[in-house]
PDB file of C-alpha atoms in Angstrom:
ATOM      1  CA  UNK M  12     -38.090  21.036   3.551  1.00 45.00           C
ATOM      2  CA  UNK M  13     -38.149  23.554   0.701  1.00 45.00           C
ATOM      3  CA  UNK M  14     -35.540  21.528  -1.185  1.00 50.00           C
ATOM      4  CA  UNK M  15     -37.688  18.381  -0.918  1.00 52.00           C
ATOM      5  CA  UNK M  16     -40.724  20.303  -2.173  1.00 54.00           C
ATOM      6  CA  UNK M  17     -38.837  21.601  -5.208  1.00 55.00           C
ATOM      7  CA  UNK M  18     -37.492  18.105  -5.833  1.00 57.00           C
ATOM      8  CA  UNK M  19     -41.036  16.676  -5.811  1.00 60.00           C
ATOM      9  CA  UNK M  20     -42.283  19.378  -8.176  1.00 63.00           C
ATOM     10  CA  UNK M  21     -39.343  18.698 -10.515  1.00 65.00           C
ATOM     11  CA  UNK M  22     -40.192  14.984 -10.418  1.00 63.00           C
ATOM     12  CA  UNK M  23     -43.826  15.728 -11.250  1.00 68.00           C
ATOM     13  CA  UNK M  24     -42.773  17.925 -14.172  1.00 74.00           C
ATOM     14  CA  UNK M  25     -40.441  15.209 -15.511  1.00 72.00           C
ATOM     15  CA  UNK M  26     -43.187  12.575 -15.197  1.00 70.00           C
ATOM     16  CA  UNK M  27     -45.696  14.810 -16.958  1.00 77.00           C
ATOM     17  CA  UNK M  28     -43.133  15.551 -19.662  1.00 79.00           C
ATOM     18  CA  UNK M  29     -42.520  11.841 -20.287  1.00 77.00           C
ATOM     19  CA  UNK M  30     -46.242  11.118 -20.563  1.00 78.00           C
ATOM     20  CA  UNK M  31     -46.800  14.129 -22.841  1.00 82.00           C
ATOM     21  CA  UNK M  32     -43.991  12.969 -25.146  1.00 83.00           C
ATOM     22  CA  UNK M  33     -45.555   9.510 -25.161  1.00 80.00           C
ATOM     23  CA  UNK M  34     -48.942  10.972 -26.125  1.00 82.00           C
ATOM     24  CA  UNK M  35     -47.272  12.971 -28.895  1.00 83.00           C
ATOM     25  CA  UNK M  36     -46.038   9.686 -30.386  1.00 82.00           C
ATOM     26  CA  UNK M  37     -49.712   8.750 -30.832  1.00 83.00           C
ATOM     27  CA  UNK M  38     -49.357   5.149 -29.649  1.00 84.00           C
ATOM     28  CA  UNK M  39     -53.036   5.037 -28.760  1.00 83.00           C
ATOM     29  CA  UNK M  40     -53.993   4.550 -32.413  1.00 88.00           C
ATOM     30  CA  UNK M  41     -52.449   1.065 -32.293  1.00 86.00           C
ATOM     31  CA  UNK M  42     -55.418  -1.277 -32.081  1.00 90.00           C
ATOM     32  CA  UNK M  43     -53.935  -4.334 -30.383  1.00 91.00           C
ATOM     33  CA  UNK M  44     -53.213  -3.679 -26.734  1.00 89.00           C
ATOM     34  CA  UNK M  45     -50.125  -5.884 -26.602  1.00 90.00           C
ATOM     35  CA  UNK M  46     -48.487  -3.988 -29.472  1.00 91.00           C
ATOM     36  CA  UNK M  47     -49.567  -0.660 -27.987  1.00 89.00           C
ATOM     37  CA  UNK M  48     -48.056  -1.582 -24.619  1.00 87.00           C
ATOM     38  CA  UNK M  49     -44.876  -2.847 -26.250  1.00 89.00           C
ATOM     39  CA  UNK M  50     -44.468   0.409 -28.179  1.00 89.00           C
ATOM     40  CA  UNK M  51     -44.976   2.477 -25.045  1.00 89.00           C
ATOM     41  CA  UNK M  52     -42.471   0.404 -23.066  1.00 89.00           C
ATOM     42  CA  UNK M  53     -39.949   0.618 -25.912  1.00 91.00           C
ATOM     43  CA  UNK M  54     -40.405   4.392 -25.936  1.00 92.00           C
ATOM     44  CA  UNK M  55     -39.708   4.575 -22.195  1.00 90.00           C
ATOM     45  CA  UNK M  56     -36.748   2.204 -22.593  1.00 92.00           C
ATOM     46  CA  UNK M  57     -35.147   4.378 -25.277  1.00 92.00           C
ATOM     47  CA  UNK M  58     -36.012   7.666 -23.575  1.00 91.00           C
ATOM     48  CA  UNK M  59     -34.409   6.455 -20.320  1.00 92.00           C
ATOM     49  CA  UNK M  60     -31.411   4.987 -22.211  1.00 93.00           C
ATOM     50  CA  UNK M  61     -32.008   1.522 -20.763  1.00 93.00           C
ATOM     51  CA  UNK M  62     -31.528  -0.052 -24.192  1.00 92.00           C
ATOM     52  CA  UNK M  63     -27.813   0.714 -23.752  1.00 93.00           C
ATOM     53  CA  UNK M  64     -27.524  -1.346 -20.541  1.00 93.00           C
ATOM     54  CA  UNK M  65     -27.373  -5.101 -21.091  1.00 90.00           C
ATOM     55  CA  UNK M  66     -28.783  -7.638 -18.667  1.00 89.00           C
ATOM     56  CA  UNK M  67     -25.349  -8.769 -17.442  1.00 87.00           C
ATOM     57  CA  UNK M  68     -24.420  -5.226 -16.405  1.00 89.00           C
ATOM     58  CA  UNK M  69     -27.773  -4.958 -14.675  1.00 89.00           C
ATOM     59  CA  UNK M  70     -27.073  -8.157 -12.696  1.00 86.00           C
ATOM     60  CA  UNK M  71     -23.632  -6.786 -11.831  1.00 89.00           C
ATOM     61  CA  UNK M  72     -25.247  -3.579 -10.528  1.00 90.00           C
ATOM     62  CA  UNK M  73     -27.645  -5.649  -8.406  1.00 88.00           C
ATOM     63  CA  UNK M  74     -24.694  -7.471  -6.854  1.00 88.00           C
ATOM     64  CA  UNK M  75     -22.684  -4.272  -6.341  1.00 90.00           C
ATOM     65  CA  UNK M  76     -25.591  -2.739  -4.450  1.00 90.00           C
ATOM     66  CA  UNK M  77     -26.167  -5.821  -2.299  1.00 88.00           C
ATOM     67  CA  UNK M  78     -29.559  -6.681  -3.771  1.00 86.00           C
ATOM     68  CA  UNK M  79     -28.665 -10.350  -4.211  1.00 81.00           C
ATOM     69  CA  UNK M  80     -28.541 -10.733  -0.408  1.00 83.00           C
ATOM     70  CA  UNK M  81     -31.935  -9.115   0.189  1.00 85.00           C
ATOM     71  CA  UNK M  82     -35.197 -11.016   0.374  1.00 86.00           C
ATOM     72  CA  UNK M  83     -37.329 -10.425  -2.727  1.00 83.00           C
ATOM     73  CA  UNK M  84     -40.249  -9.295  -0.584  1.00 87.00           C
ATOM     74  CA  UNK M  85     -38.112  -6.713   1.201  1.00 89.00           C
ATOM     75  CA  UNK M  86     -38.981  -3.123   0.461  1.00 89.00           C
ATOM     76  CA  UNK M  87     -36.501  -0.475  -0.591  1.00 90.00           C
ATOM     77  CA  UNK M  88     -37.142   3.237  -0.407  1.00 90.00           C
ATOM     78  CA  UNK M  89     -36.910   5.691  -3.283  1.00 89.00           C
ATOM     79  CA  UNK M  90     -33.559   7.098  -2.184  1.00 90.00           C
ATOM     80  CA  UNK M  91     -31.995   3.620  -2.297  1.00 92.00           C
ATOM     81  CA  UNK M  92     -33.572   3.059  -5.716  1.00 92.00           C
ATOM     82  CA  UNK M  93     -32.043   6.332  -6.870  1.00 93.00           C
ATOM     83  CA  UNK M  94     -28.629   5.154  -5.649  1.00 93.00           C
ATOM     84  CA  UNK M  95     -28.998   1.886  -7.581  1.00 94.00           C
ATOM     85  CA  UNK M  96     -30.024   3.702 -10.758  1.00 95.00           C
ATOM     86  CA  UNK M  97     -27.103   6.102 -10.320  1.00 95.00           C
ATOM     87  CA  UNK M  98     -24.630   3.238 -10.164  1.00 94.00           C
ATOM     88  CA  UNK M  99     -26.186   1.643 -13.272  1.00 94.00           C
ATOM     89  CA  UNK M 100     -25.999   4.822 -15.354  1.00 95.00           C
ATOM     90  CA  UNK M 101     -22.554   5.941 -14.147  1.00 94.00           C
ATOM     91  CA  UNK M 102     -21.171   2.482 -14.982  1.00 93.00           C
ATOM     92  CA  UNK M 103     -22.839   2.770 -18.390  1.00 92.00           C
ATOM     93  CA  UNK M 104     -21.181   6.116 -19.040  1.00 92.00           C
ATOM     94  CA  UNK M 105     -17.789   4.595 -18.173  1.00 92.00           C
ATOM     95  CA  UNK M 106     -18.303   1.946 -20.883  1.00 91.00           C
ATOM     96  CA  UNK M 107     -19.553   4.343 -23.570  1.00 89.00           C
ATOM     97  CA  UNK M 108     -17.176   6.281 -25.811  1.00 90.00           C
ATOM     98  CA  UNK M 109     -16.891   9.964 -24.960  1.00 87.00           C
ATOM     99  CA  UNK M 110     -18.809  10.880 -28.113  1.00 89.00           C
ATOM    100  CA  UNK M 111     -21.827   8.831 -26.989  1.00 89.00           C
ATOM    101  CA  UNK M 112     -22.087   9.882 -23.328  1.00 92.00           C
ATOM    102  CA  UNK M 113     -25.625  10.202 -21.941  1.00 92.00           C
ATOM    103  CA  UNK M 114     -27.147  12.753 -19.592  1.00 91.00           C
ATOM    104  CA  UNK M 115     -27.039  10.633 -16.451  1.00 92.00           C
ATOM    105  CA  UNK M 116     -29.104  12.905 -14.217  1.00 92.00           C
ATOM    106  CA  UNK M 117     -31.910  13.153 -16.771  1.00 91.00           C
ATOM    107  CA  UNK M 118     -31.975   9.380 -17.328  1.00 92.00           C
ATOM    108  CA  UNK M 119     -32.030   8.699 -13.588  1.00 92.00           C
ATOM    109  CA  UNK M 120     -34.831  11.196 -13.046  1.00 90.00           C
ATOM    110  CA  UNK M 121     -36.995   9.869 -15.872  1.00 90.00           C
ATOM    111  CA  UNK M 122     -36.583   6.208 -14.933  1.00 92.00           C
ATOM    112  CA  UNK M 123     -37.024   6.866 -11.227  1.00 90.00           C
ATOM    113  CA  UNK M 124     -40.234   8.782 -11.832  1.00 86.00           C
ATOM    114  CA  UNK M 125     -41.539   6.111 -14.204  1.00 88.00           C
ATOM    115  CA  UNK M 126     -40.805   3.317 -11.727  1.00 89.00           C
ATOM    116  CA  UNK M 127     -42.360   5.197  -8.823  1.00 86.00           C
ATOM    117  CA  UNK M 128     -45.439   6.038 -10.894  1.00 83.00           C
ATOM    118  CA  UNK M 129     -45.755   2.400 -11.977  1.00 83.00           C
ATOM    119  CA  UNK M 130     -45.161   0.534  -8.710  1.00 80.00           C
ATOM    120  CA  UNK M 131     -45.695   3.076  -5.963  1.00 69.00           C
ATOM    121  CA  UNK M 132     -49.244   4.252  -6.603  1.00 66.00           C
ATOM    122  CA  UNK M 133     -50.068   4.540  -2.877  1.00 70.00           C
ATOM    123  CA  UNK M 134     -47.059   6.874  -2.371  1.00 66.00           C
ATOM    124  CA  UNK M 135     -45.453   5.316   0.705  1.00 75.00           C
ATOM    125  CA  UNK M 136     -42.110   5.803  -1.073  1.00 78.00           C
ATOM    126  CA  UNK M 137     -41.211   2.103  -1.224  1.00 86.00           C
ATOM    127  CA  UNK M 138     -41.249  -0.825  -3.637  1.00 88.00           C
ATOM    128  CA  UNK M 139     -40.279  -4.469  -3.359  1.00 88.00           C
ATOM    129  CA  UNK M 140     -36.868  -5.691  -4.458  1.00 89.00           C
ATOM    130  CA  UNK M 141     -38.529  -8.243  -6.736  1.00 87.00           C
ATOM    131  CA  UNK M 142     -40.583  -5.567  -8.537  1.00 87.00           C
ATOM    132  CA  UNK M 143     -37.547  -3.388  -9.059  1.00 90.00           C
ATOM    133  CA  UNK M 144     -35.350  -6.231 -10.302  1.00 88.00           C
ATOM    134  CA  UNK M 145     -38.051  -7.514 -12.638  1.00 87.00           C
ATOM    135  CA  UNK M 146     -38.704  -4.119 -14.176  1.00 89.00           C
ATOM    136  CA  UNK M 147     -35.048  -3.285 -14.690  1.00 91.00           C
ATOM    137  CA  UNK M 148     -34.229  -6.743 -16.085  1.00 88.00           C
ATOM    138  CA  UNK M 149     -37.162  -6.492 -18.500  1.00 87.00           C
ATOM    139  CA  UNK M 150     -36.463  -2.948 -19.647  1.00 90.00           C
ATOM    140  CA  UNK M 151     -32.705  -3.284 -20.151  1.00 90.00           C
ATOM    141  CA  UNK M 152     -31.083  -4.359 -23.405  1.00 89.00           C
ATOM    142  CA  UNK M 153     -29.967  -7.879 -24.138  1.00 85.00           C
ATOM    143  CA  UNK M 154     -31.100 -11.162 -25.546  1.00 86.00           C
ATOM    144  CA  UNK M 155     -34.512 -12.401 -24.481  1.00 84.00           C
ATOM    145  CA  UNK M 156     -33.000 -15.764 -23.492  1.00 84.00           C
ATOM    146  CA  UNK M 157     -30.644 -14.041 -21.048  1.00 82.00           C
ATOM    147  CA  UNK M 158     -33.497 -11.989 -19.606  1.00 79.00           C
ATOM    148  CA  UNK M 159     -35.595 -15.111 -19.118  1.00 78.00           C
ATOM    149  CA  UNK M 160     -32.692 -16.827 -17.346  1.00 74.00           C
ATOM    150  CA  UNK M 161     -32.352 -13.799 -15.115  1.00 67.00           C
ATOM    151  CA  UNK M 162     -36.070 -13.784 -14.301  1.00 60.00           C
ATOM    152  CA  UNK M 163     -36.082 -17.553 -13.794  1.00 56.00           C
ATOM    153  CA  UNK M 164     -33.354 -17.184 -11.195  1.00 56.00           C
ATOM    154  CA  UNK M 165     -35.432 -14.512  -9.423  1.00 56.00           C
ATOM    155  CA  UNK M 166     -38.503 -16.744  -9.479  1.00 52.00           C
ATOM    156  CA  UNK M 167     -36.643 -19.884  -8.397  1.00 48.00           C
ATOM    157  CA  UNK M 168     -35.258 -18.053  -5.380  1.00 47.00           C
ATOM    158  CA  UNK M 169     -38.757 -16.885  -4.491  1.00 44.00           C
ATOM    159  CA  UNK M 170     -40.185 -20.342  -5.128  1.00 41.00           C
ATOM    160  CA  UNK M 171     -37.518 -21.944  -2.920  1.00 43.00           C
ATOM    161  CA  UNK M 172     -38.300 -19.482  -0.124  1.00 44.00           C
ATOM    162  CA  UNK M 173     -42.000 -20.317  -0.382  1.00 39.00           C
ATOM    163  CA  UNK M 174     -41.273 -24.064  -0.311  1.00 35.00           C
ATOM    164  CA  UNK M 175     -39.031 -23.692   2.735  1.00 36.00           C
ATOM    165  CA  UNK M 176     -41.767 -21.729   4.540  1.00 34.00           C
ATOM    166  CA  UNK M 177     -44.271 -24.524   4.010  1.00 33.00           C
ATOM    167  CA  UNK M 178     -41.942 -27.373   5.054  1.00 32.00           C
TER     168      UNK M 178
END
């Protein structure tokens, strides 16, 4: 119980720290909202080291964690999300040279807190598989064409499920 409380307070501190660093970058002076949003997302991407993970490694992590077999409307809890992020970052560190290793725990904590703050505003501790896959596929590195193919495959699966339900 005490450990969970200290973990939550650490998560709140990390989230506050990320938002304070973002404010220090002064992105709010950018007039066009699309550019402002893009700059903020790029900041989060670089701060969480997601620019080092390409879309194909992200898809591989989804398969390794059994997310390809789950329904896109299924909900996963935060502990499962943390496990998925751990596998992504530990695989990344295996591919990086020893001189360019990242702080895995810090990256996991920052990204986990950002995702929970973005998608889990009601605080039930869950988010849909589709939301998680979409965010990670968008925020990772790689060519935009590959990301669009990845998202199209997510959407086609969802679209097929909807069509089957109505038939």
